[in-house]
């Protein structure tokens, strides 16, 4: 149960990051409001998730997956550079998340 809530929270956090980028430095108010709502929802869901799982592990998974999903989104949508270094870094984050969840 906790991991499902944590994954939804991660999606909300990534959505918030996307809206921050679209807000153009908080100049576009509707995108700014969506970013704030997304982040607030992410934190609320994260606080619910840690009722079911270890807080340190939850934060590590949440942060790691947010980094991975944000980078993948930026590579696909905003055509950011995709280098071998970035691939290795993202792979290490994913491996770390798997180790934390599996053990």
PDB file of N, CA and C in Angstrom:
ATOM      1  N   UNK A   1       0.825  -1.202   0.000  1.00  0.00           N
ATOM      2  CA  UNK A   1       0.000   0.000   0.000  1.00  0.00           C
ATOM      3  C   UNK A   1       0.866   1.262   0.000  1.00  0.00           C
ATOM      4  N   UNK A   2       1.888   1.283   0.877  1.00  0.00           N
ATOM      5  CA  UNK A   2       2.744   2.446   0.977  1.00  0.00           C
ATOM      6  C   UNK A   2       3.483   2.755  -0.308  1.00  0.00           C
ATOM      7  N   UNK A   3       3.954   1.714  -0.993  1.00  0.00           N
ATOM      8  CA  UNK A   3       4.722   1.922  -2.223  1.00  0.00           C
ATOM      9  C   UNK A   3       3.842   2.488  -3.332  1.00  0.00           C
ATOM     10  N   UNK A   4       2.584   2.081  -3.380  1.00  0.00           N
ATOM     11  CA  UNK A   4       1.664   2.616  -4.399  1.00  0.00           C
ATOM     12  C   UNK A   4       1.424   4.106  -4.150  1.00  0.00           C
ATOM     13  N   UNK A   5       1.178   4.464  -2.902  1.00  0.00           N
ATOM     14  CA  UNK A   5       0.977   5.874  -2.559  1.00  0.00           C
ATOM     15  C   UNK A   5       2.247   6.664  -2.855  1.00  0.00           C
ATOM     16  N   UNK A   6       3.390   6.068  -2.563  1.00  0.00           N
ATOM     17  CA  UNK A   6       4.670   6.728  -2.826  1.00  0.00           C
ATOM     18  C   UNK A   6       4.873   6.970  -4.325  1.00  0.00           C
ATOM     19  N   UNK A   7       4.500   6.015  -5.152  1.00  0.00           N
ATOM     20  CA  UNK A   7       4.632   6.180  -6.606  1.00  0.00           C
ATOM     21  C   UNK A   7       3.714   7.287  -7.125  1.00  0.00           C
ATOM     22  N   UNK A   8       2.497   7.351  -6.592  1.00  0.00           N
ATOM     23  CA  UNK A   8       1.576   8.426  -6.984  1.00  0.00           C
ATOM     24  C   UNK A   8       2.140   9.772  -6.543  1.00  0.00           C
ATOM     25  N   UNK A   9       2.707   9.806  -5.343  1.00  0.00           N
ATOM     26  CA  UNK A   9       3.343  11.027  -4.845  1.00  0.00           C
ATOM     27  C   UNK A   9       4.486  11.453  -5.760  1.00  0.00           C
ATOM     28  N   UNK A  10       5.268  10.492  -6.221  1.00  0.00           N
ATOM     29  CA  UNK A  10       6.378  10.784  -7.128  1.00  0.00           C
ATOM     30  C   UNK A  10       5.866  11.387  -8.434  1.00  0.00           C
ATOM     31  N   UNK A  11       4.798  10.840  -8.956  1.00  0.00           N
ATOM     32  CA  UNK A  11       4.200  11.371 -10.188  1.00  0.00           C
ATOM     33  C   UNK A  11       3.752  12.815  -9.972  1.00  0.00           C
ATOM     34  N   UNK A  12       3.157  13.091  -8.816  1.00  0.00           N
ATOM     35  CA  UNK A  12       2.739  14.457  -8.500  1.00  0.00           C
ATOM     36  C   UNK A  12       3.943  15.394  -8.411  1.00  0.00           C
ATOM     37  N   UNK A  13       5.029  14.927  -7.815  1.00  0.00           N
ATOM     38  CA  UNK A  13       6.238  15.750  -7.703  1.00  0.00           C
ATOM     39  C   UNK A  13       6.816  16.049  -9.080  1.00  0.00           C
ATOM     40  N   UNK A  14       6.867  15.048  -9.936  1.00  0.00           N
ATOM     41  CA  UNK A  14       7.383  15.253 -11.296  1.00  0.00           C
ATOM     42  C   UNK A  14       6.473  16.224 -12.054  1.00  0.00           C
ATOM     43  N   UNK A  15       5.179  16.081 -11.870  1.00  0.00           N
ATOM     44  CA  UNK A  15       4.231  17.005 -12.497  1.00  0.00           C
ATOM     45  C   UNK A  15       4.503  18.431 -12.031  1.00  0.00           C
ATOM     46  N   UNK A  16       4.770  18.586 -10.735  1.00  0.00           N
ATOM     47  CA  UNK A  16       5.102  19.898 -10.208  1.00  0.00           C
ATOM     48  C   UNK A  16       6.340  20.483 -10.860  1.00  0.00           C
ATOM     49  N   UNK A  17       7.369  19.652 -11.046  1.00  0.00           N
ATOM     50  CA  UNK A  17       8.596  20.120 -11.697  1.00  0.00           C
ATOM     51  C   UNK A  17       8.334  20.542 -13.146  1.00  0.00           C
ATOM     52  N   UNK A  18       7.481  19.796 -13.811  1.00  0.00           N
ATOM     53  CA  UNK A  18       7.141  20.140 -15.198  1.00  0.00           C
ATOM     54  C   UNK A  18       6.465  21.510 -15.243  1.00  0.00           C
ATOM     55  N   UNK A  19       5.523  21.739 -14.329  1.00  0.00           N
ATOM     56  CA  UNK A  19       4.834  23.029 -14.305  1.00  0.00           C
ATOM     57  C   UNK A  19       5.761  24.172 -13.899  1.00  0.00           C
ATOM     58  N   UNK A  20       6.758  23.894 -13.053  1.00  0.00           N
ATOM     59  CA  UNK A  20       7.738  24.929 -12.719  1.00  0.00           C
ATOM     60  C   UNK A  20       8.474  25.363 -13.979  1.00  0.00           C
ATOM     61  N   UNK A  21       8.876  24.397 -14.801  1.00  0.00           N
ATOM     62  CA  UNK A  21       9.576  24.728 -16.045  1.00  0.00           C
ATOM     63  C   UNK A  21       8.661  25.519 -16.986  1.00  0.00           C
ATOM     64  N   UNK A  22       7.393  25.104 -17.060  1.00  0.00           N
ATOM     65  CA  UNK A  22       6.444  25.775 -17.944  1.00  0.00           C
ATOM     66  C   UNK A  22       6.051  27.168 -17.434  1.00  0.00           C
ATOM     67  N   UNK A  23       6.257  27.421 -16.144  1.00  0.00           N
ATOM     68  CA  UNK A  23       5.850  28.711 -15.572  1.00  0.00           C
ATOM     69  C   UNK A  23       6.769  29.859 -15.980  1.00  0.00           C
ATOM     70  N   UNK A  24       7.909  29.512 -16.587  1.00  0.00           N
ATOM     71  CA  UNK A  24       8.875  30.516 -17.060  1.00  0.00           C
ATOM     72  C   UNK A  24       9.254  31.483 -15.936  1.00  0.00           C
ATOM     73  N   UNK A  25       9.806  30.907 -14.865  1.00  0.00           N
ATOM     74  CA  UNK A  25      10.246  31.726 -13.738  1.00  0.00           C
ATOM     75  C   UNK A  25       9.088  32.289 -12.928  1.00  0.00           C
ATOM     76  N   UNK A  26       8.022  31.546 -12.849  1.00  0.00           N
ATOM     77  CA  UNK A  26       6.803  31.925 -12.131  1.00  0.00           C
ATOM     78  C   UNK A  26       6.067  33.097 -12.787  1.00  0.00           C
ATOM     79  N   UNK A  27       6.374  33.354 -14.054  1.00  0.00           N
ATOM     80  CA  UNK A  27       5.715  34.443 -14.777  1.00  0.00           C
ATOM     81  C   UNK A  27       4.305  34.061 -15.230  1.00  0.00           C
ATOM     82  N   UNK A  28       4.100  32.793 -15.493  1.00  0.00           N
ATOM     83  CA  UNK A  28       2.771  32.318 -15.906  1.00  0.00           C
ATOM     84  C   UNK A  28       2.057  31.790 -14.671  1.00  0.00           C
ATOM     85  N   UNK A  29       1.079  32.546 -14.201  1.00  0.00           N
ATOM     86  CA  UNK A  29       0.449  32.260 -12.924  1.00  0.00           C
ATOM     87  C   UNK A  29      -0.286  30.921 -12.901  1.00  0.00           C
ATOM     88  N   UNK A  30      -0.965  30.562 -13.984  1.00  0.00           N
ATOM     89  CA  UNK A  30      -1.706  29.293 -13.965  1.00  0.00           C
ATOM     90  C   UNK A  30      -0.755  28.094 -13.821  1.00  0.00           C
ATOM     91  N   UNK A  31       0.401  28.144 -14.479  1.00  0.00           N
ATOM     92  CA  UNK A  31       1.374  27.063 -14.340  1.00  0.00           C
ATOM     93  C   UNK A  31       1.975  27.057 -12.935  1.00  0.00           C
ATOM     94  N   UNK A  32       2.180  28.227 -12.378  1.00  0.00           N
ATOM     95  CA  UNK A  32       2.700  28.339 -11.015  1.00  0.00           C
ATOM     96  C   UNK A  32       1.728  27.721 -10.016  1.00  0.00           C
ATOM     97  N   UNK A  33       0.456  28.005 -10.177  1.00  0.00           N
ATOM     98  CA  UNK A  33      -0.564  27.448  -9.273  1.00  0.00           C
ATOM     99  C   UNK A  33      -0.619  25.926  -9.406  1.00  0.00           C
ATOM    100  N   UNK A  34      -0.570  25.424 -10.638  1.00  0.00           N
ATOM    101  CA  UNK A  34      -0.561  23.966 -10.840  1.00  0.00           C
ATOM    102  C   UNK A  34       0.674  23.330 -10.210  1.00  0.00           C
ATOM    103  N   UNK A  35       1.817  24.010 -10.296  1.00  0.00           N
ATOM    104  CA  UNK A  35       3.039  23.500  -9.674  1.00  0.00           C
ATOM    105  C   UNK A  35       2.850  23.403  -8.161  1.00  0.00           C
ATOM    106  N   UNK A  36       2.333  24.445  -7.557  1.00  0.00           N
ATOM    107  CA  UNK A  36       2.122  24.445  -6.103  1.00  0.00           C
ATOM    108  C   UNK A  36       1.145  23.362  -5.674  1.00  0.00           C
ATOM    109  N   UNK A  37       0.068  23.203  -6.421  1.00  0.00           N
ATOM    110  CA  UNK A  37      -0.911  22.161  -6.105  1.00  0.00           C
ATOM    111  C   UNK A  37      -0.282  20.777  -6.241  1.00  0.00           C
ATOM    112  N   UNK A  38       0.504  20.588  -7.288  1.00  0.00           N
ATOM    113  CA  UNK A  38       1.163  19.296  -7.497  1.00  0.00           C
ATOM    114  C   UNK A  38       2.129  18.975  -6.367  1.00  0.00           C
ATOM    115  N   UNK A  39       2.933  19.972  -5.962  1.00  0.00           N
ATOM    116  CA  UNK A  39       3.886  19.752  -4.871  1.00  0.00           C
ATOM    117  C   UNK A  39       3.174  19.497  -3.542  1.00  0.00           C
ATOM    118  N   UNK A  40       2.112  20.234  -3.287  1.00  0.00           N
ATOM    119  CA  UNK A  40       1.354  20.033  -2.051  1.00  0.00           C
ATOM    120  C   UNK A  40       0.757  18.629  -2.013  1.00  0.00           C
ATOM    121  N   UNK A  41       0.190  18.192  -3.131  1.00  0.00           N
ATOM    122  CA  UNK A  41      -0.359  16.839  -3.215  1.00  0.00           C
ATOM    123  C   UNK A  41       0.733  15.799  -3.014  1.00  0.00           C
ATOM    124  N   UNK A  42       1.893  16.031  -3.613  1.00  0.00           N
ATOM    125  CA  UNK A  42       3.022  15.097  -3.472  1.00  0.00           C
ATOM    126  C   UNK A  42       3.432  14.964  -2.011  1.00  0.00           C
ATOM    127  N   UNK A  43       3.529  16.076  -1.300  1.00  0.00           N
ATOM    128  CA  UNK A  43       3.945  16.035   0.102  1.00  0.00           C
ATOM    129  C   UNK A  43       2.886  15.365   0.976  1.00  0.00           C
ATOM    130  N   UNK A  44       1.636  15.642   0.708  1.00  0.00           N
ATOM    131  CA  UNK A  44       0.564  14.990   1.474  1.00  0.00           C
ATOM    132  C   UNK A  44       0.618  13.481   1.269  1.00  0.00           C
ATOM    133  N   UNK A  45       0.742  13.051   0.021  1.00  0.00           N
ATOM    134  CA  UNK A  45       0.811  11.613  -0.257  1.00  0.00           C
ATOM    135  C   UNK A  45       2.072  10.989   0.322  1.00  0.00           C
ATOM    136  N   UNK A  46       3.183  11.714   0.281  1.00  0.00           N
ATOM    137  CA  UNK A  46       4.424  11.214   0.877  1.00  0.00           C
ATOM    138  C   UNK A  46       4.250  11.015   2.380  1.00  0.00           C
ATOM    139  N   UNK A  47       3.578  11.949   3.025  1.00  0.00           N
ATOM    140  CA  UNK A  47       3.360  11.811   4.470  1.00  0.00           C
ATOM    141  C   UNK A  47       2.455  10.624   4.792  1.00  0.00           C
ATOM    142  N   UNK A  48       1.540  10.311   3.907  1.00  0.00           N
ATOM    143  CA  UNK A  48       0.690   9.121   4.101  1.00  0.00           C
ATOM    144  C   UNK A  48       1.511   7.858   3.853  1.00  0.00           C
ATOM    145  N   UNK A  49       2.364   7.881   2.823  1.00  0.00           N
ATOM    146  CA  UNK A  49       3.167   6.703   2.480  1.00  0.00           C
ATOM    147  C   UNK A  49       4.100   6.308   3.616  1.00  0.00           C
ATOM    148  N   UNK A  50       4.661   7.296   4.319  1.00  0.00           N
ATOM    149  CA  UNK A  50       5.622   6.950   5.374  1.00  0.00           C
ATOM    150  C   UNK A  50       4.943   6.372   6.615  1.00  0.00           C
ATOM    151  N   UNK A  51       3.626   6.357   6.622  1.00  0.00           N
ATOM    152  CA  UNK A  51       2.925   5.624   7.682  1.00  0.00           C
ATOM    153  C   UNK A  51       3.049   4.124   7.467  1.00  0.00           C
ATOM    154  N   UNK A  52       3.319   3.715   6.229  1.00  0.00           N
ATOM    155  CA  UNK A  52       3.379   2.302   5.866  1.00  0.00           C
ATOM    156  C   UNK A  52       4.798   1.793   5.641  1.00  0.00           C
ATOM    157  N   UNK A  53       5.775   2.685   5.592  1.00  0.00           N
ATOM    158  CA  UNK A  53       7.135   2.257   5.289  1.00  0.00           C
ATOM    159  C   UNK A  53       8.145   3.139   6.011  1.00  0.00           C
ATOM    160  N   UNK A  54       9.373   2.697   6.033  1.00  0.00           N
ATOM    161  CA  UNK A  54      10.456   3.425   6.665  1.00  0.00           C
ATOM    162  C   UNK A  54      10.645   4.773   5.983  1.00  0.00           C
ATOM    163  N   UNK A  55      10.743   5.834   6.779  1.00  0.00           N
ATOM    164  CA  UNK A  55      10.828   7.176   6.229  1.00  0.00           C
ATOM    165  C   UNK A  55      12.083   7.371   5.374  1.00  0.00           C
ATOM    166  N   UNK A  56      13.226   6.891   5.834  1.00  0.00           N
ATOM    167  CA  UNK A  56      14.464   7.054   5.076  1.00  0.00           C
ATOM    168  C   UNK A  56      14.406   6.389   3.723  1.00  0.00           C
ATOM    169  N   UNK A  57      13.853   5.203   3.692  1.00  0.00           N
ATOM    170  CA  UNK A  57      13.717   4.484   2.426  1.00  0.00           C
ATOM    171  C   UNK A  57      12.703   5.179   1.526  1.00  0.00           C
ATOM    172  N   UNK A  58      11.602   5.626   2.107  1.00  0.00           N
ATOM    173  CA  UNK A  58      10.583   6.325   1.317  1.00  0.00           C
ATOM    174  C   UNK A  58      11.160   7.575   0.662  1.00  0.00           C
ATOM    175  N   UNK A  59      11.918   8.380   1.424  1.00  0.00           N
ATOM    176  CA  UNK A  59      12.511   9.584   0.864  1.00  0.00           C
ATOM    177  C   UNK A  59      13.535   9.258  -0.215  1.00  0.00           C
ATOM    178  N   UNK A  60      14.315   8.216  -0.008  1.00  0.00           N
ATOM    179  CA  UNK A  60      15.313   7.833  -1.007  1.00  0.00           C
ATOM    180  C   UNK A  60      14.646   7.398  -2.314  1.00  0.00           C
ATOM    181  N   UNK A  61      13.614   6.579  -2.196  1.00  0.00           N
ATOM    182  CA  UNK A  61      12.888   6.125  -3.387  1.00  0.00           C
ATOM    183  C   UNK A  61      12.218   7.301  -4.079  1.00  0.00           C
ATOM    184  N   UNK A  62      11.548   8.134  -3.301  1.00  0.00           N
ATOM    185  CA  UNK A  62      10.822   9.285  -3.837  1.00  0.00           C
ATOM    186  C   UNK A  62      11.771  10.238  -4.562  1.00  0.00           C
ATOM    187  N   UNK A  63      12.869  10.552  -3.920  1.00  0.00           N
ATOM    188  CA  UNK A  63      13.847  11.468  -4.520  1.00  0.00           C
ATOM    189  C   UNK A  63      14.490  10.861  -5.763  1.00  0.00           C
ATOM    190  N   UNK A  64      14.902   9.602  -5.643  1.00  0.00           N
ATOM    191  CA  UNK A  64      15.560   8.936  -6.766  1.00  0.00           C
ATOM    192  C   UNK A  64      14.669   8.823  -7.984  1.00  0.00           C
ATOM    193  N   UNK A  65      13.450   8.381  -7.780  1.00  0.00           N
ATOM    194  CA  UNK A  65      12.532   8.249  -8.908  1.00  0.00           C
ATOM    195  C   UNK A  65      12.164   9.602  -9.494  1.00  0.00           C
ATOM    196  N   UNK A  66      12.045  10.617  -8.646  1.00  0.00           N
ATOM    197  CA  UNK A  66      11.767  11.965  -9.154  1.00  0.00           C
ATOM    198  C   UNK A  66      12.885  12.439 -10.075  1.00  0.00           C
ATOM    199  N   UNK A  67      14.123  12.198  -9.676  1.00  0.00           N
ATOM    200  CA  UNK A  67      15.271  12.591 -10.500  1.00  0.00           C
ATOM    201  C   UNK A  67      15.249  11.849 -11.835  1.00  0.00           C
ATOM    202  N   UNK A  68      15.027  10.547 -11.773  1.00  0.00           N
ATOM    203  CA  UNK A  68      15.018   9.742 -13.001  1.00  0.00           C
ATOM    204  C   UNK A  68      13.888  10.189 -13.931  1.00  0.00           C
ATOM    205  N   UNK A  69      12.667  10.291 -13.400  1.00  0.00           N
ATOM    206  CA  UNK A  69      11.526  10.660 -14.242  1.00  0.00           C
ATOM    207  C   UNK A  69      11.665  12.075 -14.804  1.00  0.00           C
ATOM    208  N   UNK A  70      12.171  13.008 -13.999  1.00  0.00           N
ATOM    209  CA  UNK A  70      12.377  14.373 -14.496  1.00  0.00           C
ATOM    210  C   UNK A  70      13.388  14.393 -15.629  1.00  0.00           C
ATOM    211  N   UNK A  71      14.478  13.672 -15.471  1.00  0.00           N
ATOM    212  CA  UNK A  71      15.489  13.629 -16.528  1.00  0.00           C
ATOM    213  C   UNK A  71      14.951  12.989 -17.791  1.00  0.00           C
ATOM    214  N   UNK A  72      14.238  11.884 -17.655  1.00  0.00           N
ATOM    215  CA  UNK A  72      13.681  11.227 -18.841  1.00  0.00           C
ATOM    216  C   UNK A  72      12.671  12.122 -19.548  1.00  0.00           C
ATOM    217  N   UNK A  73      11.839  12.799 -18.768  1.00  0.00           N
ATOM    218  CA  UNK A  73      10.866  13.722 -19.362  1.00  0.00           C
ATOM    219  C   UNK A  73      11.580  14.828 -20.131  1.00  0.00           C
ATOM    220  N   UNK A  74      12.603  15.413 -19.524  1.00  0.00           N
ATOM    221  CA  UNK A  74      13.339  16.503 -20.174  1.00  0.00           C
ATOM    222  C   UNK A  74      14.074  16.038 -21.421  1.00  0.00           C
ATOM    223  N   UNK A  75      14.555  14.809 -21.411  1.00  0.00           N
ATOM    224  CA  UNK A  75      15.230  14.266 -22.592  1.00  0.00           C
ATOM    225  C   UNK A  75      14.232  14.081 -23.725  1.00  0.00           C
ATOM    226  N   UNK A  76      13.062  13.527 -23.414  1.00  0.00           N
ATOM    227  CA  UNK A  76      12.066  13.228 -24.446  1.00  0.00           C
ATOM    228  C   UNK A  76      11.358  14.495 -24.929  1.00  0.00           C
ATOM    229  N   UNK A  77      10.890  15.317 -24.011  1.00  0.00           N
ATOM    230  CA  UNK A  77      10.051  16.459 -24.383  1.00  0.00           C
ATOM    231  C   UNK A  77      10.875  17.684 -24.766  1.00  0.00           C
ATOM    232  N   UNK A  78      11.868  18.014 -23.944  1.00  0.00           N
ATOM    233  CA  UNK A  78      12.640  19.229 -24.185  1.00  0.00           C
ATOM    234  C   UNK A  78      13.944  18.978 -24.931  1.00  0.00           C
ATOM    235  N   UNK A  79      14.137  17.739 -25.367  1.00  0.00           N
ATOM    236  CA  UNK A  79      15.299  17.356 -26.177  1.00  0.00           C
ATOM    237  C   UNK A  79      16.630  17.716 -25.501  1.00  0.00           C
ATOM    238  N   UNK A  80      16.684  17.552 -24.172  1.00  0.00           N
ATOM    239  CA  UNK A  80      17.944  17.761 -23.472  1.00  0.00           C
ATOM    240  C   UNK A  80      18.947  16.694 -23.901  1.00  0.00           C
ATOM    241  N   UNK A  81      20.198  17.032 -23.767  1.00  0.00           N
ATOM    242  CA  UNK A  81      21.266  16.128 -24.186  1.00  0.00           C
ATOM    243  C   UNK A  81      21.229  14.832 -23.366  1.00  0.00           C
ATOM    244  N   UNK A  82      21.369  13.720 -24.052  1.00  0.00           N
ATOM    245  CA  UNK A  82      21.403  12.413 -23.404  1.00  0.00           C
ATOM    246  C   UNK A  82      22.790  11.827 -23.608  1.00  0.00           C
ATOM    247  N   UNK A  83      23.582  11.836 -22.558  1.00  0.00           N
ATOM    248  CA  UNK A  83      24.962  11.387 -22.650  1.00  0.00           C
ATOM    249  C   UNK A  83      25.137  10.056 -21.921  1.00  0.00           C
ATOM    250  N   UNK A  84      26.264   9.427 -22.172  1.00  0.00           N
ATOM    251  CA  UNK A  84      26.586   8.179 -21.477  1.00  0.00           C
ATOM    252  C   UNK A  84      26.710   8.435 -19.974  1.00  0.00           C
ATOM    253  N   UNK A  85      27.264   9.572 -19.605  1.00  0.00           N
ATOM    254  CA  UNK A  85      27.397   9.933 -18.187  1.00  0.00           C
ATOM    255  C   UNK A  85      26.012  10.029 -17.527  1.00  0.00           C
ATOM    256  N   UNK A  86      25.062  10.666 -18.218  1.00  0.00           N
ATOM    257  CA  UNK A  86      23.709  10.789 -17.674  1.00  0.00           C
ATOM    258  C   UNK A  86      23.063   9.413 -17.563  1.00  0.00           C
ATOM    259  N   UNK A  87      23.255   8.572 -18.575  1.00  0.00           N
ATOM    260  CA  UNK A  87      22.706   7.217 -18.544  1.00  0.00           C
ATOM    261  C   UNK A  87      23.265   6.429 -17.365  1.00  0.00           C
ATOM    262  N   UNK A  88      24.565   6.513 -17.144  1.00  0.00           N
ATOM    263  CA  UNK A  88      25.186   5.799 -16.026  1.00  0.00           C
ATOM    264  C   UNK A  88      24.648   6.311 -14.690  1.00  0.00           C
ATOM    265  N   UNK A  89      24.518   7.612 -14.556  1.00  0.00           N
ATOM    266  CA  UNK A  89      24.004   8.187 -13.317  1.00  0.00           C
ATOM    267  C   UNK A  89      22.577   7.763 -13.035  1.00  0.00           C
ATOM    268  N   UNK A  90      21.738   7.816 -14.053  1.00  0.00           N
ATOM    269  CA  UNK A  90      20.345   7.396 -13.880  1.00  0.00           C
ATOM    270  C   UNK A  90      20.252   5.906 -13.576  1.00  0.00           C
ATOM    271  N   UNK A  91      21.093   5.111 -14.222  1.00  0.00           N
ATOM    272  CA  UNK A  91      21.102   3.667 -13.958  1.00  0.00           C
ATOM    273  C   UNK A  91      21.491   3.380 -12.511  1.00  0.00           C
ATOM    274  N   UNK A  92      22.476   4.110 -12.005  1.00  0.00           N
ATOM    275  CA  UNK A  92      22.888   3.919 -10.608  1.00  0.00           C
ATOM    276  C   UNK A  92      21.773   4.298  -9.634  1.00  0.00           C
ATOM    277  N   UNK A  93      21.038   5.350  -9.958  1.00  0.00           N
ATOM    278  CA  UNK A  93      19.904   5.737  -9.110  1.00  0.00           C
ATOM    279  C   UNK A  93      18.855   4.637  -9.104  1.00  0.00           C
ATOM    280  N   UNK A  94      18.522   4.118 -10.286  1.00  0.00           N
ATOM    281  CA  UNK A  94      17.523   3.045 -10.377  1.00  0.00           C
ATOM    282  C   UNK A  94      17.983   1.808  -9.617  1.00  0.00           C
ATOM    283  N   UNK A  95      19.237   1.449  -9.764  1.00  0.00           N
ATOM    284  CA  UNK A  95      19.782   0.287  -9.048  1.00  0.00           C
ATOM    285  C   UNK A  95      19.681   0.521  -7.542  1.00  0.00           C
ATOM    286  N   UNK A  96      20.012   1.726  -7.104  1.00  0.00           N
ATOM    287  CA  UNK A  96      19.908   2.042  -5.684  1.00  0.00           C
ATOM    288  C   UNK A  96      18.497   1.933  -5.159  1.00  0.00           C
ATOM    289  N   UNK A  97      17.534   2.421  -5.923  1.00  0.00           N
ATOM    290  CA  UNK A  97      16.125   2.327  -5.529  1.00  0.00           C
ATOM    291  C   UNK A  97      15.698   0.864  -5.450  1.00  0.00           C
ATOM    292  N   UNK A  98      16.101   0.057  -6.418  1.00  0.00           N
ATOM    293  CA  UNK A  98      15.752  -1.366  -6.404  1.00  0.00           C
ATOM    294  C   UNK A  98      16.351  -2.049  -5.184  1.00  0.00           C
ATOM    295  N   UNK A  99      17.601  -1.747  -4.881  1.00  0.00           N
ATOM    296  CA  UNK A  99      18.247  -2.355  -3.706  1.00  0.00           C
ATOM    297  C   UNK A  99      17.514  -1.957  -2.425  1.00  0.00           C
ATOM    298  N   UNK A 100      17.169  -0.683  -2.304  1.00  0.00           N
ATOM    299  CA  UNK A 100      16.448  -0.229  -1.111  1.00  0.00           C
ATOM    300  C   UNK A 100      15.106  -0.924  -0.955  1.00  0.00           C
ATOM    301  N   UNK A 101      14.408  -1.099  -2.050  1.00  0.00           N
ATOM    302  CA  UNK A 101      13.079  -1.711  -1.980  1.00  0.00           C
ATOM    303  C   UNK A 101      13.151  -3.222  -1.804  1.00  0.00           C
ATOM    304  N   UNK A 102      14.156  -3.847  -2.397  1.00  0.00           N
ATOM    305  CA  UNK A 102      14.233  -5.310  -2.379  1.00  0.00           C
ATOM    306  C   UNK A 102      14.798  -5.868  -1.070  1.00  0.00           C
ATOM    307  N   UNK A 103      15.637  -5.098  -0.406  1.00  0.00           N
ATOM    308  CA  UNK A 103      16.301  -5.628   0.780  1.00  0.00           C
ATOM    309  C   UNK A 103      15.858  -4.855   1.963  1.00  0.00           C
TER     310      UNK A 103
END
